[in-house]
mmCIF file with all atom_site columns, C-alpha atoms in Angstrom:
data_model
loop_
_atom_site.group_PDB
_atom_site.id
_atom_site.type_symbol
_atom_site.label_atom_id
_atom_site.label_alt_id
_atom_site.label_comp_id
_atom_site.label_asym_id
_atom_site.label_entity_id
_atom_site.label_seq_id
_atom_site.pdbx_PDB_ins_code
_atom_site.Cartn_x
_atom_site.Cartn_y
_atom_site.Cartn_z
_atom_site.occupancy
_atom_site.B_iso_or_equiv
_atom_site.pdbx_formal_charge
_atom_site.auth_seq_id
_atom_site.auth_comp_id
_atom_site.auth_asym_id
_atom_site.auth_atom_id
_atom_site.pdbx_PDB_model_num
ATOM 1   C CA . ALA O 1 1   ? 141.062 65.467  146.933 1.00 79.00 ? 1   ALA O CA 1
ATOM 2   C CA . GLN O 1 2   ? 140.846 68.961  145.621 1.00 87.00 ? 2   GLN O CA 1
ATOM 3   C CA . LYS O 1 3   ? 141.669 71.992  147.686 1.00 92.00 ? 3   LYS O CA 1
ATOM 4   C CA . VAL O 1 4   ? 142.134 75.689  147.102 1.00 95.00 ? 4   VAL O CA 1
ATOM 5   C CA . THR O 1 5   ? 143.842 77.919  149.621 1.00 96.00 ? 5   THR O CA 1
ATOM 6   C CA . GLN O 1 6   ? 143.626 81.673  149.658 1.00 96.00 ? 6   GLN O CA 1
ATOM 7   C CA . ALA O 1 7   ? 145.703 82.607  152.652 1.00 95.00 ? 7   ALA O CA 1
ATOM 8   C CA . GLN O 1 8   ? 144.913 86.306  152.475 1.00 97.00 ? 8   GLN O CA 1
ATOM 9   C CA . THR O 1 9   ? 141.568 86.910  154.117 1.00 95.00 ? 9   THR O CA 1
ATOM 10  C CA . GLU O 1 10  ? 141.491 90.664  153.690 1.00 97.00 ? 10  GLU O CA 1
ATOM 11  C CA . ILE O 1 11  ? 143.714 93.152  151.916 1.00 97.00 ? 11  ILE O CA 1
ATOM 12  C CA . SER O 1 12  ? 143.525 96.919  151.884 1.00 98.00 ? 12  SER O CA 1
ATOM 13  C CA . VAL O 1 13  ? 145.420 99.061  149.439 1.00 98.00 ? 13  VAL O CA 1
ATOM 14  C CA . VAL O 1 14  ? 145.396 102.683 148.500 1.00 98.00 ? 14  VAL O CA 1
ATOM 15  C CA . GLU O 1 15  ? 144.082 103.531 145.075 1.00 98.00 ? 15  GLU O CA 1
ATOM 16  C CA . LYS O 1 16  ? 146.641 103.188 142.282 1.00 97.00 ? 16  LYS O CA 1
ATOM 17  C CA . GLU O 1 17  ? 148.713 100.675 144.197 1.00 98.00 ? 17  GLU O CA 1
ATOM 18  C CA . ASP O 1 18  ? 149.355 97.245  142.756 1.00 98.00 ? 18  ASP O CA 1
ATOM 19  C CA . VAL O 1 19  ? 148.046 94.238  144.632 1.00 98.00 ? 19  VAL O CA 1
ATOM 20  C CA . THR O 1 20  ? 148.554 90.497  144.253 1.00 98.00 ? 20  THR O CA 1
ATOM 21  C CA . LEU O 1 21  ? 146.048 87.937  145.441 1.00 98.00 ? 21  LEU O CA 1
ATOM 22  C CA . ASP O 1 22  ? 147.502 84.545  146.175 1.00 98.00 ? 22  ASP O CA 1
ATOM 23  C CA . CYS O 1 23  ? 145.986 81.192  145.304 1.00 98.00 ? 23  CYS O CA 1
ATOM 24  C CA . VAL O 1 24  ? 147.476 77.781  146.009 1.00 98.00 ? 24  VAL O CA 1
ATOM 25  C CA . TYR O 1 25  ? 145.752 74.638  144.842 1.00 97.00 ? 25  TYR O CA 1
ATOM 26  C CA . GLU O 1 26  ? 146.005 70.924  145.473 1.00 96.00 ? 26  GLU O CA 1
ATOM 27  C CA . THR O 1 27  ? 144.964 68.135  143.165 1.00 94.00 ? 27  THR O CA 1
ATOM 28  C CA . ARG O 1 28  ? 146.249 64.757  142.093 1.00 92.00 ? 28  ARG O CA 1
ATOM 29  C CA . ASP O 1 29  ? 144.733 65.062  138.661 1.00 90.00 ? 29  ASP O CA 1
ATOM 30  C CA . THR O 1 30  ? 146.951 66.037  135.773 1.00 89.00 ? 30  THR O CA 1
ATOM 31  C CA . THR O 1 31  ? 144.043 67.648  133.960 1.00 88.00 ? 31  THR O CA 1
ATOM 32  C CA . TYR O 1 32  ? 142.444 70.515  135.783 1.00 91.00 ? 32  TYR O CA 1
ATOM 33  C CA . TYR O 1 33  ? 141.161 74.044  135.361 1.00 91.00 ? 33  TYR O CA 1
ATOM 34  C CA . LEU O 1 34  ? 141.721 77.084  137.510 1.00 94.00 ? 34  LEU O CA 1
ATOM 35  C CA . PHE O 1 35  ? 139.407 80.041  137.761 1.00 94.00 ? 35  PHE O CA 1
ATOM 36  C CA . TRP O 1 36  ? 139.179 83.451  139.303 1.00 96.00 ? 36  TRP O CA 1
ATOM 37  C CA . TYR O 1 37  ? 135.858 85.074  140.118 1.00 94.00 ? 37  TYR O CA 1
ATOM 38  C CA . LYS O 1 38  ? 135.021 88.509  141.457 1.00 95.00 ? 38  LYS O CA 1
ATOM 39  C CA . GLN O 1 39  ? 132.120 88.981  143.831 1.00 94.00 ? 39  GLN O CA 1
ATOM 40  C CA . PRO O 1 40  ? 131.218 92.646  144.288 1.00 93.00 ? 40  PRO O CA 1
ATOM 41  C CA . PRO O 1 41  ? 128.924 93.771  147.118 1.00 89.00 ? 41  PRO O CA 1
ATOM 42  C CA . SER O 1 42  ? 125.902 93.006  144.946 1.00 87.00 ? 42  SER O CA 1
ATOM 43  C CA . GLY O 1 43  ? 126.745 89.336  145.339 1.00 89.00 ? 43  GLY O CA 1
ATOM 44  C CA . GLU O 1 44  ? 126.801 88.247  141.728 1.00 88.00 ? 44  GLU O CA 1
ATOM 45  C CA . LEU O 1 45  ? 129.862 86.258  140.750 1.00 90.00 ? 45  LEU O CA 1
ATOM 46  C CA . VAL O 1 46  ? 131.764 87.677  137.820 1.00 90.00 ? 46  VAL O CA 1
ATOM 47  C CA . PHE O 1 47  ? 133.948 85.319  135.824 1.00 89.00 ? 47  PHE O CA 1
ATOM 48  C CA . LEU O 1 48  ? 137.455 86.674  135.288 1.00 93.00 ? 48  LEU O CA 1
ATOM 49  C CA . ILE O 1 49  ? 139.583 83.917  133.866 1.00 92.00 ? 49  ILE O CA 1
ATOM 50  C CA . ARG O 1 50  ? 139.914 80.193  133.231 1.00 91.00 ? 50  ARG O CA 1
ATOM 51  C CA . ARG O 1 51  ? 143.230 78.451  132.762 1.00 92.00 ? 51  ARG O CA 1
ATOM 52  C CA . ASN O 1 52  ? 143.828 74.790  132.027 1.00 89.00 ? 52  ASN O CA 1
ATOM 53  C CA . SER O 1 53  ? 146.639 72.770  133.486 1.00 91.00 ? 53  SER O CA 1
ATOM 54  C CA . PHE O 1 54  ? 148.438 72.405  130.185 1.00 90.00 ? 54  PHE O CA 1
ATOM 55  C CA . ASP O 1 55  ? 148.778 76.086  129.591 1.00 87.00 ? 55  ASP O CA 1
ATOM 56  C CA . GLU O 1 56  ? 151.220 77.791  131.916 1.00 85.00 ? 56  GLU O CA 1
ATOM 57  C CA . GLN O 1 57  ? 151.431 80.910  129.865 1.00 84.00 ? 57  GLN O CA 1
ATOM 58  C CA . ASN O 1 58  ? 150.715 83.958  131.933 1.00 86.00 ? 58  ASN O CA 1
ATOM 59  C CA . GLU O 1 59  ? 147.892 86.195  130.863 1.00 87.00 ? 59  GLU O CA 1
ATOM 60  C CA . ILE O 1 60  ? 147.284 89.900  130.941 1.00 89.00 ? 60  ILE O CA 1
ATOM 61  C CA . SER O 1 61  ? 143.952 91.580  130.473 1.00 90.00 ? 61  SER O CA 1
ATOM 62  C CA . GLY O 1 62  ? 144.074 95.310  130.971 1.00 94.00 ? 62  GLY O CA 1
ATOM 63  C CA . ARG O 1 63  ? 145.021 95.964  134.579 1.00 96.00 ? 63  ARG O CA 1
ATOM 64  C CA . TYR O 1 64  ? 144.609 92.294  135.452 1.00 96.00 ? 64  TYR O CA 1
ATOM 65  C CA . SER O 1 65  ? 147.299 89.669  135.130 1.00 96.00 ? 65  SER O CA 1
ATOM 66  C CA . TRP O 1 66  ? 147.602 86.100  136.219 1.00 96.00 ? 66  TRP O CA 1
ATOM 67  C CA . ASN O 1 67  ? 150.687 84.073  137.039 1.00 96.00 ? 67  ASN O CA 1
ATOM 68  C CA . PHE O 1 68  ? 150.282 80.298  136.806 1.00 96.00 ? 68  PHE O CA 1
ATOM 69  C CA . GLN O 1 69  ? 153.128 78.219  138.182 1.00 95.00 ? 69  GLN O CA 1
ATOM 70  C CA . LYS O 1 70  ? 152.644 74.462  138.309 1.00 94.00 ? 70  LYS O CA 1
ATOM 71  C CA . SER O 1 71  ? 155.931 74.028  140.167 1.00 94.00 ? 71  SER O CA 1
ATOM 72  C CA . THR O 1 72  ? 154.468 75.811  143.172 1.00 96.00 ? 72  THR O CA 1
ATOM 73  C CA . SER O 1 73  ? 150.801 74.942  142.474 1.00 96.00 ? 73  SER O CA 1
ATOM 74  C CA . SER O 1 74  ? 149.948 78.602  142.444 1.00 97.00 ? 74  SER O CA 1
ATOM 75  C CA . PHE O 1 75  ? 147.698 80.766  140.334 1.00 97.00 ? 75  PHE O CA 1
ATOM 76  C CA . ASN O 1 76  ? 148.161 84.312  141.558 1.00 97.00 ? 76  ASN O CA 1
ATOM 77  C CA . PHE O 1 77  ? 146.190 87.322  140.432 1.00 97.00 ? 77  PHE O CA 1
ATOM 78  C CA . THR O 1 78  ? 147.622 90.834  140.215 1.00 97.00 ? 78  THR O CA 1
ATOM 79  C CA . ILE O 1 79  ? 145.711 94.059  139.803 1.00 97.00 ? 79  ILE O CA 1
ATOM 80  C CA . THR O 1 80  ? 147.848 96.983  138.763 1.00 97.00 ? 80  THR O CA 1
ATOM 81  C CA . ALA O 1 81  ? 146.914 100.570 139.477 1.00 97.00 ? 81  ALA O CA 1
ATOM 82  C CA . SER O 1 82  ? 144.007 99.478  141.632 1.00 97.00 ? 82  SER O CA 1
ATOM 83  C CA . GLN O 1 83  ? 140.757 101.400 141.581 1.00 97.00 ? 83  GLN O CA 1
ATOM 84  C CA . VAL O 1 84  ? 137.922 101.747 144.052 1.00 97.00 ? 84  VAL O CA 1
ATOM 85  C CA . VAL O 1 85  ? 135.718 99.678  141.739 1.00 96.00 ? 85  VAL O CA 1
ATOM 86  C CA . ASP O 1 86  ? 138.083 96.764  142.263 1.00 97.00 ? 86  ASP O CA 1
ATOM 87  C CA . SER O 1 87  ? 136.854 96.477  145.842 1.00 97.00 ? 87  SER O CA 1
ATOM 88  C CA . ALA O 1 88  ? 135.240 93.062  146.087 1.00 97.00 ? 88  ALA O CA 1
ATOM 89  C CA . VAL O 1 89  ? 135.787 89.532  147.266 1.00 96.00 ? 89  VAL O CA 1
ATOM 90  C CA . TYR O 1 90  ? 137.882 87.497  144.876 1.00 97.00 ? 90  TYR O CA 1
ATOM 91  C CA . PHE O 1 91  ? 137.606 83.733  144.699 1.00 96.00 ? 91  PHE O CA 1
ATOM 92  C CA . CYS O 1 92  ? 140.009 81.275  143.209 1.00 97.00 ? 92  CYS O CA 1
ATOM 93  C CA . ALA O 1 93  ? 138.461 77.975  142.144 1.00 95.00 ? 93  ALA O CA 1
ATOM 94  C CA . LEU O 1 94  ? 139.543 74.592  140.840 1.00 94.00 ? 94  LEU O CA 1
ATOM 95  C CA . SER O 1 95  ? 137.883 71.980  138.674 1.00 91.00 ? 95  SER O CA 1
ATOM 96  C CA . ALA O 1 96  ? 139.796 68.751  138.321 1.00 86.00 ? 96  ALA O CA 1
ATOM 97  C CA . GLY O 1 97  ? 139.595 65.468  136.466 1.00 71.00 ? 97  GLY O CA 1
ATOM 98  C CA . THR O 1 98  ? 138.429 64.708  132.977 1.00 60.00 ? 98  THR O CA 1
ATOM 99  C CA . GLY O 1 99  ? 134.842 65.731  132.569 1.00 53.00 ? 99  GLY O CA 1
ATOM 100 C CA . ALA O 1 100 ? 134.689 67.078  136.072 1.00 57.00 ? 100 ALA O CA 1
ATOM 101 C CA . ASN O 1 101 ? 131.949 69.567  136.743 1.00 69.00 ? 101 ASN O CA 1
ATOM 102 C CA . ASN O 1 102 ? 132.453 70.577  140.315 1.00 80.00 ? 102 ASN O CA 1
ATOM 103 C CA . LEU O 1 103 ? 134.115 73.818  141.220 1.00 88.00 ? 103 LEU O CA 1
ATOM 104 C CA . PHE O 1 104 ? 136.048 73.906  144.461 1.00 90.00 ? 104 PHE O CA 1
ATOM 105 C CA . PHE O 1 105 ? 136.272 77.422  145.780 1.00 93.00 ? 105 PHE O CA 1
ATOM 106 C CA . GLY O 1 106 ? 138.859 78.966  148.013 1.00 95.00 ? 106 GLY O CA 1
ATOM 107 C CA . THR O 1 107 ? 137.717 80.991  150.982 1.00 94.00 ? 107 THR O CA 1
ATOM 108 C CA . GLY O 1 108 ? 138.104 84.234  149.114 1.00 96.00 ? 108 GLY O CA 1
ATOM 109 C CA . THR O 1 109 ? 140.120 87.399  149.614 1.00 97.00 ? 109 THR O CA 1
ATOM 110 C CA . ARG O 1 110 ? 138.303 90.604  150.429 1.00 97.00 ? 110 ARG O CA 1
ATOM 111 C CA . LEU O 1 111 ? 140.018 93.488  148.681 1.00 98.00 ? 111 LEU O CA 1
ATOM 112 C CA . THR O 1 112 ? 139.341 97.027  149.765 1.00 98.00 ? 112 THR O CA 1
ATOM 113 C CA . VAL O 1 113 ? 140.735 99.843  147.676 1.00 98.00 ? 113 VAL O CA 1
ATOM 114 C CA . ILE O 1 114 ? 140.899 103.067 149.620 1.00 97.00 ? 114 ILE O CA 1
ATOM 115 C CA . PRO O 1 115 ? 140.467 106.268 147.632 1.00 96.00 ? 115 PRO O CA 1
ATOM 116 C CA . GLY R 2 1   ? 124.964 85.050  126.041 1.00 64.00 ? 1   GLY R CA 1
ATOM 117 C CA . ALA R 2 2   ? 124.973 82.497  128.867 1.00 79.00 ? 2   ALA R CA 1
ATOM 118 C CA . VAL R 2 3   ? 122.768 84.468  131.234 1.00 89.00 ? 3   VAL R CA 1
ATOM 119 C CA . VAL R 2 4   ? 121.412 82.842  134.356 1.00 93.00 ? 4   VAL R CA 1
ATOM 120 C CA . SER R 2 5   ? 118.651 84.419  136.389 1.00 95.00 ? 5   SER R CA 1
ATOM 121 C CA . GLN R 2 6   ? 117.333 83.698  139.852 1.00 97.00 ? 6   GLN R CA 1
ATOM 122 C CA . HIS R 2 7   ? 114.056 84.548  141.422 1.00 97.00 ? 7   HIS R CA 1
ATOM 123 C CA . PRO R 2 8   ? 113.476 85.946  143.910 1.00 97.00 ? 8   PRO R CA 1
ATOM 124 C CA . SER R 2 9   ? 116.589 87.991  144.571 1.00 96.00 ? 9   SER R CA 1
ATOM 125 C CA . TRP R 2 10  ? 115.739 88.124  148.233 1.00 96.00 ? 10  TRP R CA 1
ATOM 126 C CA . VAL R 2 11  ? 113.080 86.617  150.444 1.00 97.00 ? 11  VAL R CA 1
ATOM 127 C CA . ILE R 2 12  ? 112.119 86.773  154.076 1.00 97.00 ? 12  ILE R CA 1
ATOM 128 C CA . CYS R 2 13  ? 110.057 83.970  155.502 1.00 96.00 ? 13  CYS R CA 1
ATOM 129 C CA . LYS R 2 14  ? 108.921 82.753  158.858 1.00 96.00 ? 14  LYS R CA 1
ATOM 130 C CA . SER R 2 15  ? 110.391 79.743  160.537 1.00 97.00 ? 15  SER R CA 1
ATOM 131 C CA . GLY R 2 16  ? 108.596 76.547  159.543 1.00 97.00 ? 16  GLY R CA 1
ATOM 132 C CA . THR R 2 17  ? 107.503 77.708  156.117 1.00 97.00 ? 17  THR R CA 1
ATOM 133 C CA . SER R 2 18  ? 108.874 76.591  152.755 1.00 97.00 ? 18  SER R CA 1
ATOM 134 C CA . VAL R 2 19  ? 110.540 78.757  150.168 1.00 97.00 ? 19  VAL R CA 1
ATOM 135 C CA . LYS R 2 20  ? 111.100 78.045  146.490 1.00 97.00 ? 20  LYS R CA 1
ATOM 136 C CA . ILE R 2 21  ? 113.960 79.593  144.543 1.00 98.00 ? 21  ILE R CA 1
ATOM 137 C CA . GLU R 2 22  ? 114.032 79.444  140.763 1.00 97.00 ? 22  GLU R CA 1
ATOM 138 C CA . CYS R 2 23  ? 117.094 79.317  138.566 1.00 96.00 ? 23  CYS R CA 1
ATOM 139 C CA . ARG R 2 24  ? 116.695 79.859  134.849 1.00 95.00 ? 24  ARG R CA 1
ATOM 140 C CA . SER R 2 25  ? 119.076 79.783  131.934 1.00 92.00 ? 25  SER R CA 1
ATOM 141 C CA . LEU R 2 26  ? 117.788 82.554  129.707 1.00 92.00 ? 26  LEU R CA 1
ATOM 142 C CA . ASP R 2 27  ? 119.493 82.044  126.402 1.00 87.00 ? 27  ASP R CA 1
ATOM 143 C CA . PHE R 2 28  ? 120.763 78.504  126.444 1.00 87.00 ? 28  PHE R CA 1
ATOM 144 C CA . GLN R 2 29  ? 119.792 75.046  127.548 1.00 87.00 ? 29  GLN R CA 1
ATOM 145 C CA . ALA R 2 30  ? 121.409 73.685  130.643 1.00 85.00 ? 30  ALA R CA 1
ATOM 146 C CA . THR R 2 31  ? 121.328 69.976  131.261 1.00 82.00 ? 31  THR R CA 1
ATOM 147 C CA . THR R 2 32  ? 123.277 70.505  134.450 1.00 89.00 ? 32  THR R CA 1
ATOM 148 C CA . MET R 2 33  ? 122.795 73.163  137.072 1.00 92.00 ? 33  MET R CA 1
ATOM 149 C CA . PHE R 2 34  ? 124.413 73.583  140.437 1.00 93.00 ? 34  PHE R CA 1
ATOM 150 C CA . TRP R 2 35  ? 123.225 74.984  143.732 1.00 95.00 ? 35  TRP R CA 1
ATOM 151 C CA . TYR R 2 36  ? 125.618 76.666  146.128 1.00 95.00 ? 36  TYR R CA 1
ATOM 152 C CA . ARG R 2 37  ? 125.185 78.176  149.558 1.00 96.00 ? 37  ARG R CA 1
ATOM 153 C CA . GLN R 2 38  ? 127.267 80.999  150.880 1.00 93.00 ? 38  GLN R CA 1
ATOM 154 C CA . PHE R 2 39  ? 127.201 82.112  154.496 1.00 89.00 ? 39  PHE R CA 1
ATOM 155 C CA . PRO R 2 40  ? 128.280 85.664  155.335 1.00 86.00 ? 40  PRO R CA 1
ATOM 156 C CA . LYS R 2 41  ? 131.933 86.257  154.661 1.00 83.00 ? 41  LYS R CA 1
ATOM 157 C CA . GLN R 2 42  ? 132.455 82.651  153.700 1.00 88.00 ? 42  GLN R CA 1
ATOM 158 C CA . SER R 2 43  ? 133.086 80.766  150.512 1.00 90.00 ? 43  SER R CA 1
ATOM 159 C CA . LEU R 2 44  ? 130.646 79.069  148.218 1.00 92.00 ? 44  LEU R CA 1
ATOM 160 C CA . MET R 2 45  ? 129.811 75.527  149.160 1.00 92.00 ? 45  MET R CA 1
ATOM 161 C CA . LEU R 2 46  ? 128.299 73.203  146.600 1.00 91.00 ? 46  LEU R CA 1
ATOM 162 C CA . MET R 2 47  ? 125.022 71.789  147.837 1.00 94.00 ? 47  MET R CA 1
ATOM 163 C CA . ALA R 2 48  ? 123.900 69.699  144.916 1.00 93.00 ? 48  ALA R CA 1
ATOM 164 C CA . THR R 2 49  ? 124.150 69.040  141.230 1.00 91.00 ? 49  THR R CA 1
ATOM 165 C CA . SER R 2 50  ? 120.884 69.156  139.355 1.00 88.00 ? 50  SER R CA 1
ATOM 166 C CA . ASN R 2 51  ? 120.456 67.195  136.153 1.00 86.00 ? 51  ASN R CA 1
ATOM 167 C CA . GLU R 2 52  ? 117.494 67.653  133.867 1.00 84.00 ? 52  GLU R CA 1
ATOM 168 C CA . GLY R 2 53  ? 115.075 64.777  134.078 1.00 82.00 ? 53  GLY R CA 1
ATOM 169 C CA . SER R 2 54  ? 116.805 62.959  136.891 1.00 84.00 ? 54  SER R CA 1
ATOM 170 C CA . LYS R 2 55  ? 117.328 63.185  140.609 1.00 88.00 ? 55  LYS R CA 1
ATOM 171 C CA . ALA R 2 56  ? 119.762 65.684  141.983 1.00 91.00 ? 56  ALA R CA 1
ATOM 172 C CA . THR R 2 57  ? 123.061 64.594  143.451 1.00 91.00 ? 57  THR R CA 1
ATOM 173 C CA . TYR R 2 58  ? 123.589 66.027  146.894 1.00 94.00 ? 58  TYR R CA 1
ATOM 174 C CA . GLU R 2 59  ? 126.903 66.744  148.555 1.00 91.00 ? 59  GLU R CA 1
ATOM 175 C CA . GLN R 2 60  ? 127.741 65.068  151.791 1.00 90.00 ? 60  GLN R CA 1
ATOM 176 C CA . GLY R 2 61  ? 126.020 66.688  154.727 1.00 93.00 ? 61  GLY R CA 1
ATOM 177 C CA . VAL R 2 62  ? 123.239 68.300  152.699 1.00 95.00 ? 62  VAL R CA 1
ATOM 178 C CA . GLU R 2 63  ? 119.777 67.055  153.640 1.00 94.00 ? 63  GLU R CA 1
ATOM 179 C CA . LYS R 2 64  ? 117.985 66.133  150.445 1.00 92.00 ? 64  LYS R CA 1
ATOM 180 C CA . ASP R 2 65  ? 114.611 66.068  152.172 1.00 94.00 ? 65  ASP R CA 1
ATOM 181 C CA . LYS R 2 66  ? 115.114 69.603  153.371 1.00 96.00 ? 66  LYS R CA 1
ATOM 182 C CA . PHE R 2 67  ? 116.534 71.051  150.198 1.00 97.00 ? 67  PHE R CA 1
ATOM 183 C CA . LEU R 2 68  ? 114.350 69.763  147.399 1.00 96.00 ? 68  LEU R CA 1
ATOM 184 C CA . ILE R 2 69  ? 115.728 70.237  143.931 1.00 94.00 ? 69  ILE R CA 1
ATOM 185 C CA . ASN R 2 70  ? 113.748 69.820  140.752 1.00 91.00 ? 70  ASN R CA 1
ATOM 186 C CA . HIS R 2 71  ? 115.169 70.226  137.266 1.00 89.00 ? 71  HIS R CA 1
ATOM 187 C CA . ALA R 2 72  ? 112.036 69.824  135.226 1.00 82.00 ? 72  ALA R CA 1
ATOM 188 C CA . SER R 2 73  ? 113.230 71.420  132.012 1.00 88.00 ? 73  SER R CA 1
ATOM 189 C CA . LEU R 2 74  ? 116.419 72.354  130.242 1.00 89.00 ? 74  LEU R CA 1
ATOM 190 C CA . THR R 2 75  ? 116.074 75.947  131.370 1.00 92.00 ? 75  THR R CA 1
ATOM 191 C CA . LEU R 2 76  ? 114.707 75.714  134.886 1.00 93.00 ? 76  LEU R CA 1
ATOM 192 C CA . SER R 2 77  ? 115.878 74.266  138.156 1.00 94.00 ? 77  SER R CA 1
ATOM 193 C CA . THR R 2 78  ? 114.200 74.975  141.481 1.00 95.00 ? 78  THR R CA 1
ATOM 194 C CA . LEU R 2 79  ? 115.423 74.717  145.037 1.00 97.00 ? 79  LEU R CA 1
ATOM 195 C CA . THR R 2 80  ? 112.814 74.450  147.756 1.00 97.00 ? 80  THR R CA 1
ATOM 196 C CA . VAL R 2 81  ? 113.893 74.974  151.327 1.00 97.00 ? 81  VAL R CA 1
ATOM 197 C CA . THR R 2 82  ? 111.327 73.081  153.352 1.00 97.00 ? 82  THR R CA 1
ATOM 198 C CA . SER R 2 83  ? 110.445 73.881  156.943 1.00 96.00 ? 83  SER R CA 1
ATOM 199 C CA . ALA R 2 84  ? 112.967 76.667  156.967 1.00 97.00 ? 84  ALA R CA 1
ATOM 200 C CA . HIS R 2 85  ? 114.790 77.594  160.159 1.00 96.00 ? 85  HIS R CA 1
ATOM 201 C CA . PRO R 2 86  ? 116.908 80.638  160.998 1.00 96.00 ? 86  PRO R CA 1
ATOM 202 C CA . GLU R 2 87  ? 120.082 78.635  160.421 1.00 95.00 ? 87  GLU R CA 1
ATOM 203 C CA . ASP R 2 88  ? 119.004 78.208  156.792 1.00 96.00 ? 88  ASP R CA 1
ATOM 204 C CA . SER R 2 89  ? 119.399 81.931  156.306 1.00 96.00 ? 89  SER R CA 1
ATOM 205 C CA . SER R 2 90  ? 122.054 82.282  153.652 1.00 96.00 ? 90  SER R CA 1
ATOM 206 C CA . PHE R 2 91  ? 122.880 83.410  150.149 1.00 96.00 ? 91  PHE R CA 1
ATOM 207 C CA . TYR R 2 92  ? 121.880 80.750  147.641 1.00 97.00 ? 92  TYR R CA 1
ATOM 208 C CA . ILE R 2 93  ? 123.523 80.825  144.246 1.00 96.00 ? 93  ILE R CA 1
ATOM 209 C CA . CYS R 2 94  ? 122.786 78.683  141.246 1.00 95.00 ? 94  CYS R CA 1
ATOM 210 C CA . SER R 2 95  ? 124.934 78.108  138.213 1.00 93.00 ? 95  SER R CA 1
ATOM 211 C CA . ALA R 2 96  ? 124.525 76.384  134.902 1.00 91.00 ? 96  ALA R CA 1
ATOM 212 C CA . ARG R 2 97  ? 127.045 74.383  133.015 1.00 85.00 ? 97  ARG R CA 1
ATOM 213 C CA . VAL R 2 98  ? 127.911 75.783  129.621 1.00 75.00 ? 98  VAL R CA 1
ATOM 214 C CA . GLY R 2 99  ? 129.580 73.700  126.982 1.00 71.00 ? 99  GLY R CA 1
ATOM 215 C CA . GLN R 2 100 ? 131.830 70.775  127.714 1.00 71.00 ? 100 GLN R CA 1
ATOM 216 C CA . THR R 2 101 ? 134.729 72.459  129.441 1.00 71.00 ? 101 THR R CA 1
ATOM 217 C CA . PRO R 2 102 ? 134.959 71.092  132.969 1.00 70.00 ? 102 PRO R CA 1
ATOM 218 C CA . GLY R 2 103 ? 134.089 73.648  135.571 1.00 73.00 ? 103 GLY R CA 1
ATOM 219 C CA . GLU R 2 104 ? 132.753 76.124  133.056 1.00 78.00 ? 104 GLU R CA 1
ATOM 220 C CA . GLN R 2 105 ? 129.717 77.541  134.796 1.00 85.00 ? 105 GLN R CA 1
ATOM 221 C CA . TYR R 2 106 ? 127.753 80.747  134.631 1.00 89.00 ? 106 TYR R CA 1
ATOM 222 C CA . PHE R 2 107 ? 126.339 81.984  137.873 1.00 92.00 ? 107 PHE R CA 1
ATOM 223 C CA . GLY R 2 108 ? 123.029 83.506  138.752 1.00 94.00 ? 108 GLY R CA 1
ATOM 224 C CA . PRO R 2 109 ? 122.848 86.691  140.820 1.00 94.00 ? 109 PRO R CA 1
ATOM 225 C CA . GLY R 2 110 ? 121.958 84.802  143.966 1.00 95.00 ? 110 GLY R CA 1
ATOM 226 C CA . THR R 2 111 ? 119.009 84.755  146.347 1.00 97.00 ? 111 THR R CA 1
ATOM 227 C CA . ARG R 2 112 ? 119.319 86.041  149.867 1.00 96.00 ? 112 ARG R CA 1
ATOM 228 C CA . LEU R 2 113 ? 117.111 84.066  152.217 1.00 97.00 ? 113 LEU R CA 1
ATOM 229 C CA . THR R 2 114 ? 116.340 85.319  155.688 1.00 97.00 ? 114 THR R CA 1
ATOM 230 C CA . VAL R 2 115 ? 114.332 83.115  157.999 1.00 97.00 ? 115 VAL R CA 1
ATOM 231 C CA . THR R 2 116 ? 112.843 84.863  161.007 1.00 96.00 ? 116 THR R CA 1
#
């Protein structure tokens, strides 16, 4: 069975602080994909990143960075120098198995950046 | 590219009526589309997988007679909530599969349904 856990329900930070959103996943498949999505107040999901299980290289995109560690089944997301526009709900998701289509979402972390 | 639209963006209906939500892939063909439901402050839950030209596959616990899904063309899938009740009030989101990468989906903007 597939499962994604985002233990942090809500996080508040002051603008310009760094913040890390945790994501722990469970799957028995050796081939899987991990995703992060941003859902701003408008509701539309914004794709941030996809990472496959064979690529543990960390990734940086501007102020965003992702740390993938198979040893701990974690795929954490860090925002550096947070901005008010980063305020949103962030979802971690998992797709597992060859040819799998389904996305299993975590419960999301609501990030509030205080000006 | 890979834009998915939904219509309407929000709808209010009376209890007992039916509501149809459209999901369109605007610049690509989608053989597979997905319907999700999201209750306030909760995660997205997959309701069903819609395949063009065939019957939808519903997740466990989702009433297929209540949530009718039709994927009549490669660019359009519809979700009809029949005999809606207040507990059906939710945010409904569709997505379309792009390419062959598992899990690679582009999401529509969502439809907020309120049943009074």
